[in-house]
XYZ file of C-alpha atoms in Angstrom:
413
model
C 2.301 -22.657 -98.456
C -0.117 -20.250 -99.969
C -3.276 -22.241 -98.626
C -1.528 -22.287 -95.013
C -0.951 -18.558 -95.195
C -4.567 -17.891 -96.480
C -5.987 -20.052 -93.919
C -4.106 -18.420 -91.159
C -5.265 -15.008 -92.419
C -8.794 -16.269 -92.385
C -8.303 -17.484 -88.934
C -7.009 -14.148 -87.754
C -9.966 -12.227 -89.554
C -12.368 -14.413 -87.991
C -10.886 -13.935 -84.523
C -11.346 -10.169 -84.805
C -15.089 -10.036 -84.912
C -15.031 -12.502 -81.931
C -12.781 -10.219 -80.015
C -14.836 -7.319 -80.683
C -17.950 -9.272 -79.607
C -16.316 -9.992 -76.369
C -15.143 -6.324 -75.884
C -18.674 -5.317 -76.423
C -20.172 -7.781 -73.939
C -17.449 -6.826 -71.499
C -18.233 -3.171 -71.846
C -22.059 -3.860 -71.467
C -21.560 -6.206 -68.314
C -18.684 -4.163 -66.828
C -19.663 -0.396 -67.662
C -17.632 1.117 -64.851
C -14.964 -1.510 -64.406
C -11.227 -0.265 -64.030
C -8.034 -2.210 -64.374
C -6.832 -4.290 -61.673
C -3.665 -2.206 -61.642
C -5.748 0.887 -60.919
C -6.091 1.769 -57.197
C -3.655 0.494 -54.421
C -2.336 -2.494 -56.573
C -4.020 -5.034 -54.430
C -7.079 -5.507 -56.566
C -9.297 -4.024 -53.893
C -10.580 -1.160 -55.870
C -12.117 -2.568 -59.021
C -15.270 -0.881 -59.582
C -15.820 2.670 -58.113
C -15.909 1.502 -54.703
C -17.886 -1.828 -55.416
C -16.919 -5.342 -56.192
C -18.462 -7.477 -58.904
C -19.126 -11.168 -58.814
C -17.679 -12.578 -62.189
C -19.589 -15.802 -61.801
C -22.920 -13.930 -61.812
C -21.984 -11.741 -64.657
C -20.802 -14.674 -66.786
C -24.085 -16.596 -66.108
C -26.092 -13.440 -66.929
C -24.322 -13.155 -70.234
C -26.301 -13.992 -73.507
C -23.435 -16.054 -74.803
C -22.752 -19.565 -73.193
C -19.874 -19.797 -70.922
C -18.112 -22.079 -73.404
C -17.691 -19.245 -75.901
C -15.585 -17.352 -73.522
C -11.698 -18.306 -73.800
C -10.095 -19.781 -70.814
C -7.785 -17.012 -70.689
C -10.703 -14.741 -69.953
C -11.914 -16.780 -67.182
C -8.518 -16.812 -65.584
C -8.419 -13.091 -65.629
C -11.819 -12.707 -63.906
C -11.468 -15.363 -61.393
C -8.936 -13.368 -59.156
C -11.756 -10.746 -58.780
C -13.486 -13.039 -56.318
C -10.447 -12.841 -54.069
C -9.934 -9.362 -54.625
C -13.551 -8.690 -53.133
C -12.680 -10.527 -49.885
C -13.073 -8.307 -46.784
C -9.564 -9.114 -45.866
C -8.241 -6.990 -48.717
C -10.587 -4.073 -48.117
C -13.204 -4.871 -50.675
C -16.903 -4.725 -50.253
C -19.705 -6.247 -52.262
C -22.717 -4.359 -53.391
C -24.914 -7.389 -54.568
C -23.360 -9.856 -52.022
C -23.123 -7.985 -48.756
C -21.330 -10.024 -46.146
C -22.109 -9.634 -42.484
C -19.383 -7.986 -40.540
C -17.659 -10.147 -37.883
C -19.405 -9.583 -34.523
C -17.086 -8.140 -31.937
C -16.815 -9.422 -28.317
C -18.623 -6.574 -26.814
C -21.550 -6.891 -29.288
C -21.793 -10.637 -28.961
C -21.917 -10.384 -24.992
C -23.771 -7.156 -24.308
C -24.654 -8.294 -20.679
C -21.045 -8.789 -19.797
C -20.440 -5.092 -21.042
C -23.279 -3.783 -19.155
C -21.930 -5.667 -16.012
C -18.598 -4.225 -16.520
C -20.170 -0.629 -16.405
C -21.926 -1.374 -13.240
C -18.894 -2.815 -11.625
C -16.785 0.294 -12.530
C -19.357 2.578 -11.367
C -19.705 0.773 -8.052
C -15.850 0.539 -7.698
C -15.069 4.156 -8.487
C -17.853 5.393 -6.254
C -16.666 3.177 -3.323
C -12.969 4.210 -3.801
C -14.049 7.860 -4.026
C -15.983 7.894 -0.902
C -13.313 6.022 1.163
C -10.374 8.141 -0.254
C -12.492 11.331 0.151
C -13.130 10.587 3.902
C -9.465 9.649 4.404
C -8.337 13.079 3.186
C -10.872 14.947 5.430
C -9.422 12.905 8.564
C -6.063 14.947 7.968
C -7.266 17.839 5.827
C -10.748 19.063 6.867
C -11.414 21.634 4.244
C -14.535 20.455 2.053
C -14.792 23.774 0.092
C -11.182 23.459 -1.189
C -11.450 19.643 -1.700
C -14.731 20.282 -3.721
C -12.963 22.750 -5.870
C -10.238 20.188 -6.601
C -12.703 17.424 -7.567
C -14.103 19.811 -10.167
C -10.789 21.104 -11.220
C -9.293 17.752 -12.007
C -12.493 16.670 -13.792
C -12.270 19.955 -15.837
C -8.614 19.347 -16.703
C -9.622 15.839 -17.751
C -12.366 17.244 -20.052
C -10.053 19.697 -21.575
C -7.371 17.140 -22.324
C -10.127 14.770 -23.949
C -11.371 17.722 -26.011
C -7.927 18.418 -27.398
C -7.355 14.937 -28.755
C -10.901 14.833 -30.043
C -12.313 12.177 -27.602
C -14.926 13.392 -27.591
C -15.107 16.044 -30.062
C -16.088 19.326 -28.167
C -19.602 20.213 -28.891
C -20.473 23.979 -29.782
C -21.744 26.278 -27.150
C -23.943 29.362 -27.727
C -25.302 31.913 -25.283
C -28.723 30.527 -25.040
C -27.525 27.128 -24.045
C -25.240 28.652 -21.626
C -28.058 30.540 -19.861
C -29.949 27.264 -19.626
C -27.010 25.452 -18.124
C -26.008 28.029 -15.493
C -28.885 27.230 -13.190
C -28.043 23.511 -13.481
C -24.325 24.163 -12.811
C -25.007 26.378 -9.850
C -27.388 23.657 -8.304
C -24.643 20.983 -9.004
C -22.007 23.111 -7.359
C -24.105 23.762 -4.361
C -25.057 20.159 -3.888
C -21.612 18.920 -4.373
C -20.168 21.412 -1.856
C -22.785 20.758 0.879
C -22.311 16.859 0.334
C -18.528 17.316 1.043
C -19.285 19.493 4.138
C -21.480 16.542 5.377
C -18.947 13.879 4.428
C -16.401 15.862 6.519
C -18.497 16.377 9.443
C -20.131 12.894 9.980
C -19.598 9.386 8.855
C -19.890 8.603 5.199
C -22.685 5.957 5.972
C -24.667 8.511 7.932
C -24.349 11.125 5.072
C -25.483 8.506 2.421
C -28.454 7.524 4.796
C -29.703 11.165 4.842
C -29.059 11.387 1.060
C -31.513 8.474 0.600
C -34.195 11.020 1.246
C -33.462 12.706 -2.283
C -36.422 10.996 -3.944
C -38.757 12.476 -1.333
C -37.634 16.027 -2.356
C -37.961 15.109 -5.788
C -41.523 14.004 -5.470
C -42.321 17.093 -3.385
C -40.705 19.401 -5.859
C -42.608 17.618 -8.813
C -46.007 17.986 -7.023
C -45.737 21.574 -5.500
C -43.234 23.285 -7.903
C -43.827 21.686 -11.282
C -47.427 21.095 -10.780
C -47.314 17.473 -11.496
C -49.563 14.938 -10.035
C -47.813 12.350 -7.895
C -49.772 9.050 -7.357
C -50.494 8.032 -3.812
C -48.540 4.749 -4.334
C -45.263 6.834 -4.784
C -45.961 8.853 -1.619
C -46.701 5.839 0.172
C -43.333 4.065 -0.861
C -41.548 7.441 0.517
C -42.959 6.758 4.014
C -40.323 3.900 4.782
C -37.573 6.364 3.645
C -38.623 9.009 6.020
C -39.066 6.543 8.965
C -35.723 4.944 8.200
C -33.646 8.194 8.107
C -35.453 9.436 11.202
C -34.474 6.215 13.206
C -30.897 6.345 11.856
C -30.366 9.957 12.826
C -31.862 9.705 16.404
C -29.197 7.101 17.458
C -26.316 7.907 15.064
C -23.104 8.224 17.090
C -21.481 10.652 14.679
C -24.445 12.912 14.580
C -24.016 16.717 14.516
C -26.208 19.309 13.059
C -23.708 20.651 10.429
C -23.472 17.242 8.878
C -27.130 16.649 8.887
C -28.200 20.028 7.553
C -25.519 20.087 4.778
C -26.754 16.672 3.421
C -30.383 17.919 3.516
C -29.330 21.080 1.590
C -27.499 18.709 -0.805
C -30.769 16.920 -1.377
C -32.625 20.047 -2.029
C -29.924 21.345 -4.327
C -29.844 18.241 -6.461
C -33.588 18.222 -6.630
C -33.559 21.689 -8.199
C -30.665 20.497 -10.470
C -33.134 17.978 -11.806
C -35.939 20.565 -12.173
C -33.543 22.912 -14.232
C -32.057 19.828 -16.216
C -35.659 19.174 -17.578
C -35.954 22.790 -18.791
C -32.485 22.777 -20.335
C -33.131 19.704 -22.475
C -30.624 19.599 -25.414
C -29.319 17.454 -28.172
C -25.836 17.613 -26.847
C -24.139 14.287 -25.774
C -23.995 13.703 -22.062
C -20.092 13.738 -21.973
C -20.050 17.157 -23.381
C -22.950 18.292 -21.295
C -21.392 17.099 -18.102
C -18.018 18.745 -19.063
C -19.619 22.165 -19.480
C -21.684 21.835 -16.340
C -18.387 20.934 -14.379
C -16.588 24.111 -15.931
C -19.431 26.322 -14.787
C -19.629 24.700 -11.305
C -15.914 25.030 -10.814
C -16.092 28.865 -11.524
C -19.005 28.983 -8.884
C -17.134 27.039 -6.212
C -13.895 28.881 -6.366
C -14.970 32.193 -4.618
C -16.623 30.592 -1.587
C -13.639 28.415 -0.901
C -11.200 31.379 -1.115
C -13.389 33.419 1.092
C -14.371 30.676 3.775
C -11.200 28.701 3.826
C -8.475 30.640 2.053
C -7.060 32.411 5.174
C -6.896 29.144 7.202
C -5.323 27.235 4.375
C -2.463 29.871 3.746
C -1.935 30.012 7.582
C -1.798 26.264 8.610
C -4.114 24.204 6.456
C -1.555 23.163 3.834
C 1.252 23.063 6.362
C -0.488 20.699 8.732
C -1.571 18.277 5.899
C 1.929 18.096 4.576
C 3.492 17.498 8.100
C 1.068 14.646 8.568
C 1.277 12.738 5.404
C 3.990 14.432 3.229
C 3.814 16.529 0.133
C 3.690 13.741 -2.341
C 0.847 11.766 -0.773
C -1.083 15.033 -0.218
C -0.935 16.012 -3.957
C -1.507 12.452 -5.115
C -4.440 11.962 -2.884
C -6.095 15.115 -4.097
C -5.310 14.156 -7.835
C -6.845 10.714 -7.426
C -9.839 11.679 -5.533
C -10.808 14.203 -8.152
C -10.235 11.526 -10.949
C -12.501 8.951 -9.122
C -15.065 11.625 -8.685
C -15.266 12.651 -12.295
C -14.990 9.097 -13.615
C -17.702 7.656 -11.333
C -20.059 10.415 -12.448
C -19.352 9.737 -16.053
C -19.710 6.030 -15.584
C -22.935 6.594 -14.073
C -24.166 8.625 -16.986
C -22.982 6.015 -19.414
C -24.554 3.272 -17.610
C -27.921 4.966 -17.770
C -27.631 5.288 -21.462
C -27.047 1.368 -21.766
C -29.938 0.139 -19.492
C -33.634 0.777 -18.646
C -34.538 3.272 -16.022
C -35.745 0.333 -13.913
C -32.409 -1.474 -14.045
C -30.617 1.877 -13.420
C -32.807 2.709 -10.417
C -32.055 -0.853 -8.831
C -28.337 -0.314 -9.454
C -28.377 3.167 -7.838
C -29.861 1.656 -4.682
C -27.559 -1.166 -4.644
C -24.587 1.400 -5.144
C -25.680 3.273 -2.054
C -25.610 -0.023 0.006
C -22.198 -0.879 -1.272
C -20.860 2.465 -0.217
C -22.690 2.360 3.170
C -21.357 -1.071 3.917
C -17.729 -0.619 2.659
C -17.396 2.722 4.647
C -18.408 0.926 7.881
C -15.912 -1.826 7.283
C -12.976 0.300 6.161
C -13.384 2.922 8.804
C -14.626 0.839 11.549
C -17.532 3.098 12.314
C -19.591 1.707 15.163
C -23.358 2.036 14.582
C -26.204 1.378 17.012
C -28.640 -1.506 16.330
C -31.474 1.213 15.744
C -29.272 3.018 13.207
C -28.677 -0.189 11.409
C -32.236 -0.941 11.195
C -33.195 2.510 10.240
C -30.636 2.434 7.362
C -32.041 -0.721 6.043
C -35.614 0.520 6.039
C -34.559 3.723 4.242
C -32.755 1.826 1.640
C -35.704 -0.653 1.175
C -38.050 2.346 0.942
C -35.763 3.892 -1.932
C -35.823 0.623 -3.712
C -39.607 0.363 -3.683
C -39.977 4.079 -4.846
C -37.479 3.528 -7.560
C -39.246 0.325 -8.801
C -42.666 2.053 -8.950
C -41.230 5.362 -10.398
C -39.249 3.445 -13.098
C -42.448 1.385 -14.139
C -44.382 4.495 -14.482
C -41.860 6.007 -16.729
C -41.731 2.877 -18.757
C -45.521 2.879 -19.097
C -45.563 6.613 -20.177
C -42.906 5.711 -22.964
C -44.924 2.887 -24.190
C -48.103 4.903 -24.349
C -46.396 7.637 -26.286
C -44.870 5.089 -28.702
C -48.227 3.495 -29.199
């Protein structure tokens, strides 16, 4: 009996050093290890934000794996499951590749969706805008509504943090005011032209915008414009001239307003280059819309306010009803803001050449759909002139985008 007790005591005393040895090894291999019960109870937070691989630690130990008791292995084995991404763990030594989402896996489809929505919203905006002018011919007031709905949309987005509002200071405000003023003037004069002539004709005249951009770059900014660019603009001028001479809806108010719009947007581009900022495009466009709205309100009140109060609102409500009148104004404002925002987002996703081609195709879509929807009759010469102008814009856009790409590659090299 004594021998059994002595042998048992000897076994216990021999087991103590072994346990201490294992504890030392565990401390050496797991210096920052916490208990499994620490954290959220799921075994996800085992090692101060890291997960360890027990198999590697066991193999790197100085003792053979056979020296470890089976119970120890059973305790360590669940750590591998705890480090699985499904339970929120992450590995330091065995970084796992995150699953690729659908948008990342098929970027071409995502970019195509952006282009589709850009075209769709632009076409819908132009059609609905013209329909409003057919029963409510007050472009200054409608321009204010466009910007007002967009500003409300931006304020709501800021209030929920999508996106987070970027801070504004006096220096940046001084830089943005000229950009916003030109944006407001170009927007209002575009709408005056839309109200006065056919949508297709206004967009044909606005195809001259690259010509004004090149002229401003050459004679105002002092930038040398290559001869190839000037030659590519010749078909644009020729095509617009042909279309204007035989346009059935031609009047000077629509023509001059569209030309002023081209000049305004040209100066907007010039001031935008001077007001380069690190602010994201969404916030930047929001601030420009707010300033442009403030600029547009006084002319609308002065030029159209008395007529609107006297009979403008009453006539529109009598023709289509109050509900349709209000909803038309709301949706045309939403479409205006969203298509401009989508255009900016699309530009951020693609190369300048792709965006230039997309912009030309957008104008073709708008002209084509407006002719079909409103049944505008155009002469053969107007149709040919429009095609020549669009082709010239396409050539100019190709050359301009390639030049910009070469400049970027030169700077990168």
